[in-house]
mmCIF file of N, CA and C in Angstrom:
data_model
loop_
_atom_site.group_PDB
_atom_site.id
_atom_site.type_symbol
_atom_site.label_atom_id
_atom_site.label_comp_id
_atom_site.label_asym_id
_atom_site.label_seq_id
_atom_site.Cartn_x
_atom_site.Cartn_y
_atom_site.Cartn_z
ATOM 1 N N MET A 1 7.912 -57.184 -36.201
ATOM 2 C CA MET A 1 7.933 -58.076 -34.988
ATOM 3 C C MET A 1 9.363 -58.017 -34.349
ATOM 4 N N SER A 2 9.396 -57.691 -33.078
ATOM 5 C CA SER A 2 10.615 -57.569 -32.401
ATOM 6 C C SER A 2 11.093 -59.004 -32.033
ATOM 7 N N GLU A 3 12.378 -59.132 -31.892
ATOM 8 C CA GLU A 3 12.979 -60.343 -31.473
ATOM 9 C C GLU A 3 12.917 -60.481 -30.047
ATOM 10 N N HIS A 4 12.824 -61.778 -29.545
ATOM 11 C CA HIS A 4 12.713 -62.032 -28.161
ATOM 12 C C HIS A 4 13.888 -62.961 -27.716
ATOM 13 N N ILE A 5 14.366 -62.739 -26.397
ATOM 14 C CA ILE A 5 15.227 -63.711 -25.867
ATOM 15 C C ILE A 5 14.543 -64.411 -24.606
ATOM 16 N N TYR A 6 14.558 -65.755 -24.661
ATOM 17 C CA TYR A 6 13.867 -66.557 -23.730
ATOM 18 C C TYR A 6 14.790 -67.176 -22.720
ATOM 19 N N LYS A 7 14.334 -67.295 -21.510
ATOM 20 C CA LYS A 7 14.979 -68.096 -20.457
ATOM 21 C C LYS A 7 13.977 -69.239 -20.146
ATOM 22 N N HIS A 8 14.511 -70.297 -19.736
ATOM 23 C CA HIS A 8 13.763 -71.567 -19.404
ATOM 24 C C HIS A 8 13.876 -71.925 -17.953
ATOM 25 N N LEU A 9 12.833 -72.372 -17.374
ATOM 26 C CA LEU A 9 12.784 -72.956 -16.039
ATOM 27 C C LEU A 9 12.228 -74.352 -16.121
ATOM 28 N N GLU A 10 12.742 -75.197 -15.271
ATOM 29 C CA GLU A 10 12.095 -76.560 -15.193
ATOM 30 C C GLU A 10 11.375 -76.576 -13.854
ATOM 31 N N LEU A 11 10.082 -76.990 -13.867
ATOM 32 C CA LEU A 11 9.302 -76.995 -12.719
ATOM 33 C C LEU A 11 8.487 -78.332 -12.677
ATOM 34 N N THR A 12 8.228 -78.848 -11.497
ATOM 35 C CA THR A 12 7.267 -79.937 -11.316
ATOM 36 C C THR A 12 6.119 -79.677 -10.533
ATOM 37 N N GLY A 13 4.943 -79.793 -11.075
ATOM 38 C CA GLY A 13 3.694 -79.486 -10.399
ATOM 39 C C GLY A 13 3.019 -80.680 -10.049
ATOM 40 N N SER A 14 2.116 -80.814 -9.092
ATOM 41 C CA SER A 14 1.442 -81.947 -8.734
ATOM 42 C C SER A 14 -0.047 -81.673 -8.451
ATOM 43 N N SER A 15 -0.879 -82.704 -8.534
ATOM 44 C CA SER A 15 -2.328 -82.543 -8.313
ATOM 45 C C SER A 15 -2.936 -83.884 -8.061
ATOM 46 N N LYS A 16 -3.970 -83.908 -7.225
ATOM 47 C CA LYS A 16 -4.653 -85.164 -6.805
ATOM 48 C C LYS A 16 -5.589 -85.405 -8.031
ATOM 49 N N ALA A 17 -5.984 -84.394 -8.741
ATOM 50 C CA ALA A 17 -7.126 -84.396 -9.742
ATOM 51 C C ALA A 17 -6.761 -84.841 -11.086
ATOM 52 N N SER A 18 -5.651 -84.201 -11.675
ATOM 53 C CA SER A 18 -5.319 -84.433 -13.145
ATOM 54 C C SER A 18 -3.976 -83.957 -13.607
ATOM 55 N N ILE A 19 -3.551 -84.383 -14.667
ATOM 56 C CA ILE A 19 -2.323 -83.829 -15.306
ATOM 57 C C ILE A 19 -2.420 -82.396 -15.571
ATOM 58 N N GLU A 20 -3.534 -81.996 -16.192
ATOM 59 C CA GLU A 20 -3.761 -80.536 -16.450
ATOM 60 C C GLU A 20 -3.738 -79.650 -15.086
ATOM 61 N N ASP A 21 -4.300 -80.161 -14.195
ATOM 62 C CA ASP A 21 -4.164 -79.431 -12.801
ATOM 63 C C ASP A 21 -2.810 -79.359 -12.417
ATOM 64 N N ALA A 22 -2.029 -80.424 -12.517
ATOM 65 C CA ALA A 22 -0.612 -80.334 -12.092
ATOM 66 C C ALA A 22 0.258 -79.334 -12.924
ATOM 67 N N VAL A 23 -0.055 -79.212 -14.169
ATOM 68 C CA VAL A 23 0.708 -78.228 -14.995
ATOM 69 C C VAL A 23 0.180 -76.798 -14.577
ATOM 70 N N GLY A 24 -1.240 -76.703 -14.479
ATOM 71 C CA GLY A 24 -1.676 -75.418 -13.964
ATOM 72 C C GLY A 24 -1.152 -74.904 -12.672
ATOM 73 N N ASN A 25 -1.105 -75.838 -11.790
ATOM 74 C CA ASN A 25 -0.523 -75.458 -10.401
ATOM 75 C C ASN A 25 0.879 -74.945 -10.474
ATOM 76 N N ALA A 26 1.718 -75.683 -11.333
ATOM 77 C CA ALA A 26 3.109 -75.137 -11.426
ATOM 78 C C ALA A 26 3.256 -73.769 -12.107
ATOM 79 N N ILE A 27 2.485 -73.679 -13.108
ATOM 80 C CA ILE A 27 2.462 -72.260 -13.800
ATOM 81 C C ILE A 27 1.959 -71.148 -13.065
ATOM 82 N N ALA A 28 0.888 -71.489 -12.192
ATOM 83 C CA ALA A 28 0.280 -70.470 -11.341
ATOM 84 C C ALA A 28 1.274 -70.007 -10.282
ATOM 85 N N LYS A 29 1.964 -70.995 -9.668
ATOM 86 C CA LYS A 29 2.919 -70.765 -8.575
ATOM 87 C C LYS A 29 4.051 -69.864 -9.221
ATOM 88 N N ALA A 30 4.668 -70.296 -10.355
ATOM 89 C CA ALA A 30 5.704 -69.614 -10.990
ATOM 90 C C ALA A 30 5.257 -68.129 -11.322
ATOM 91 N N HIS A 31 4.056 -68.022 -11.645
ATOM 92 C CA HIS A 31 3.547 -66.663 -12.106
ATOM 93 C C HIS A 31 3.613 -65.694 -10.982
ATOM 94 N N GLU A 32 3.686 -66.142 -9.778
ATOM 95 C CA GLU A 32 3.729 -65.272 -8.536
ATOM 96 C C GLU A 32 5.026 -64.426 -8.547
ATOM 97 N N THR A 33 6.136 -65.226 -9.133
ATOM 98 C CA THR A 33 7.489 -64.485 -8.988
ATOM 99 C C THR A 33 8.134 -64.199 -10.509
ATOM 100 N N VAL A 34 7.610 -64.952 -11.434
ATOM 101 C CA VAL A 34 8.324 -64.835 -12.749
ATOM 102 C C VAL A 34 7.347 -64.036 -13.714
ATOM 103 N N ARG A 35 7.964 -62.983 -14.383
ATOM 104 C CA ARG A 35 7.116 -62.137 -15.316
ATOM 105 C C ARG A 35 7.338 -62.733 -16.686
ATOM 106 N N ASN A 36 6.239 -62.410 -17.553
ATOM 107 C CA ASN A 36 6.374 -62.657 -18.944
ATOM 108 C C ASN A 36 6.471 -64.191 -19.350
ATOM 109 N N ILE A 37 5.804 -65.057 -18.653
ATOM 110 C CA ILE A 37 5.682 -66.446 -18.999
ATOM 111 C C ILE A 37 4.976 -66.661 -20.358
ATOM 112 N N GLN A 38 5.562 -67.253 -21.247
ATOM 113 C CA GLN A 38 4.998 -67.316 -22.687
ATOM 114 C C GLN A 38 4.451 -68.632 -23.114
ATOM 115 N N TRP A 39 5.166 -69.792 -22.639
ATOM 116 C CA TRP A 39 4.855 -70.998 -23.058
ATOM 117 C C TRP A 39 5.452 -72.172 -22.252
ATOM 118 N N PHE A 40 4.982 -73.314 -22.444
ATOM 119 C CA PHE A 40 5.476 -74.509 -21.649
ATOM 120 C C PHE A 40 5.482 -75.646 -22.485
ATOM 121 N N THR A 41 6.347 -76.721 -22.137
ATOM 122 C CA THR A 41 6.424 -78.059 -22.825
ATOM 123 C C THR A 41 6.396 -79.085 -21.649
ATOM 124 N N ILE A 42 5.704 -80.116 -21.895
ATOM 125 C CA ILE A 42 5.669 -81.157 -20.841
ATOM 126 C C ILE A 42 6.999 -82.034 -21.164
ATOM 127 N N LYS A 43 7.654 -82.216 -20.065
ATOM 128 C CA LYS A 43 8.928 -83.049 -20.267
ATOM 129 C C LYS A 43 8.631 -84.410 -19.715
ATOM 130 N N GLU A 44 8.011 -84.618 -18.559
ATOM 131 C CA GLU A 44 7.813 -85.913 -17.937
ATOM 132 C C GLU A 44 6.558 -85.971 -17.151
ATOM 133 N N THR A 45 5.776 -86.949 -17.220
ATOM 134 C CA THR A 45 4.629 -87.376 -16.462
ATOM 135 C C THR A 45 4.717 -88.499 -15.571
ATOM 136 N N ARG A 46 4.404 -88.487 -14.423
ATOM 137 C CA ARG A 46 4.522 -89.523 -13.482
ATOM 138 C C ARG A 46 3.418 -89.457 -12.445
ATOM 139 N N GLY A 47 3.194 -90.511 -11.687
ATOM 140 C CA GLY A 47 2.216 -90.367 -10.575
ATOM 141 C C GLY A 47 2.558 -91.170 -9.337
ATOM 142 N N HIS A 48 1.878 -90.980 -8.353
ATOM 143 C CA HIS A 48 2.126 -91.675 -7.000
ATOM 144 C C HIS A 48 0.804 -92.567 -6.897
ATOM 145 N N VAL A 49 1.090 -93.871 -6.599
ATOM 146 C CA VAL A 49 -0.155 -94.842 -6.435
ATOM 147 C C VAL A 49 -0.272 -95.267 -4.943
ATOM 148 N N VAL A 50 -1.473 -95.194 -4.441
ATOM 149 C CA VAL A 50 -1.782 -95.676 -3.197
ATOM 150 C C VAL A 50 -3.017 -96.571 -3.328
ATOM 151 N N ASP A 51 -2.760 -97.840 -2.763
ATOM 152 C CA ASP A 51 -3.943 -98.808 -2.706
ATOM 153 C C ASP A 51 -4.435 -99.092 -4.173
ATOM 154 N N GLY A 52 -3.608 -99.156 -5.098
ATOM 155 C CA GLY A 52 -4.007 -99.501 -6.409
ATOM 156 C C GLY A 52 -4.673 -98.344 -7.210
ATOM 157 N N LYS A 53 -4.560 -97.083 -6.612
ATOM 158 C CA LYS A 53 -5.252 -96.035 -7.326
ATOM 159 C C LYS A 53 -4.236 -94.751 -7.314
ATOM 160 N N VAL A 54 -4.503 -94.015 -8.394
ATOM 161 C CA VAL A 54 -3.659 -92.719 -8.513
ATOM 162 C C VAL A 54 -3.897 -91.758 -7.499
ATOM 163 N N ALA A 55 -2.880 -91.549 -6.608
ATOM 164 C CA ALA A 55 -3.093 -90.465 -5.636
ATOM 165 C C ALA A 55 -2.643 -89.207 -5.953
ATOM 166 N N HIS A 56 -1.697 -89.004 -6.759
ATOM 167 C CA HIS A 56 -1.165 -87.680 -7.213
ATOM 168 C C HIS A 56 -0.602 -87.835 -8.640
ATOM 169 N N TRP A 57 -0.890 -86.902 -9.391
ATOM 170 C CA TRP A 57 -0.237 -86.676 -10.686
ATOM 171 C C TRP A 57 0.983 -85.824 -10.467
ATOM 172 N N GLN A 58 2.179 -86.090 -11.094
ATOM 173 C CA GLN A 58 3.285 -85.121 -11.075
ATOM 174 C C GLN A 58 3.749 -84.946 -12.464
ATOM 175 N N VAL A 59 3.870 -83.736 -12.849
ATOM 176 C CA VAL A 59 4.269 -83.441 -14.165
ATOM 177 C C VAL A 59 5.395 -82.349 -14.199
ATOM 178 N N THR A 60 6.433 -82.677 -14.879
ATOM 179 C CA THR A 60 7.667 -81.786 -15.031
ATOM 180 C C THR A 60 7.511 -81.086 -16.410
ATOM 181 N N ILE A 61 7.650 -79.810 -16.285
ATOM 182 C CA ILE A 61 7.498 -78.948 -17.519
ATOM 183 C C ILE A 61 8.686 -78.013 -17.602
ATOM 184 N N ASN A 62 8.882 -77.583 -18.789
ATOM 185 C CA ASN A 62 9.845 -76.496 -19.103
ATOM 186 C C ASN A 62 9.022 -75.287 -19.322
ATOM 187 N N VAL A 63 9.302 -74.189 -18.709
ATOM 188 C CA VAL A 63 8.560 -72.935 -18.973
ATOM 189 C C VAL A 63 9.398 -71.881 -19.541
ATOM 190 N N GLY A 64 9.018 -71.301 -20.491
ATOM 191 C CA GLY A 64 9.897 -70.193 -21.163
ATOM 192 C C GLY A 64 9.217 -68.784 -20.931
ATOM 193 N N PHE A 65 10.059 -67.817 -20.615
ATOM 194 C CA PHE A 65 9.692 -66.497 -20.520
ATOM 195 C C PHE A 65 10.559 -65.525 -21.135
ATOM 196 N N THR A 66 10.075 -64.374 -21.479
ATOM 197 C CA THR A 66 10.792 -63.476 -22.198
ATOM 198 C C THR A 66 11.646 -62.571 -21.158
ATOM 199 N N LEU A 67 12.856 -62.353 -21.637
ATOM 200 C CA LEU A 67 13.732 -61.444 -20.634
ATOM 201 C C LEU A 67 13.386 -59.997 -21.057
ATOM 202 N N GLU A 68 13.465 -59.155 -20.002
ATOM 203 C CA GLU A 68 13.172 -57.789 -20.187
ATOM 204 C C GLU A 68 14.434 -57.056 -20.478
#
């Protein structure tokens, strides 16, 4: 097994639907310009409330990718 060196990015994704969609949106957008994304960890979860209901989920994640 070869050794890898990773770099981390901090991203915040949002979604009207769910926490999972917020994470997926952040990773999908990063994937457009960052190669070799390997993993993520959830750092913070929060939301925006309107009229007593959750309007948006916001999730901050750390994303790791291998350097070439």
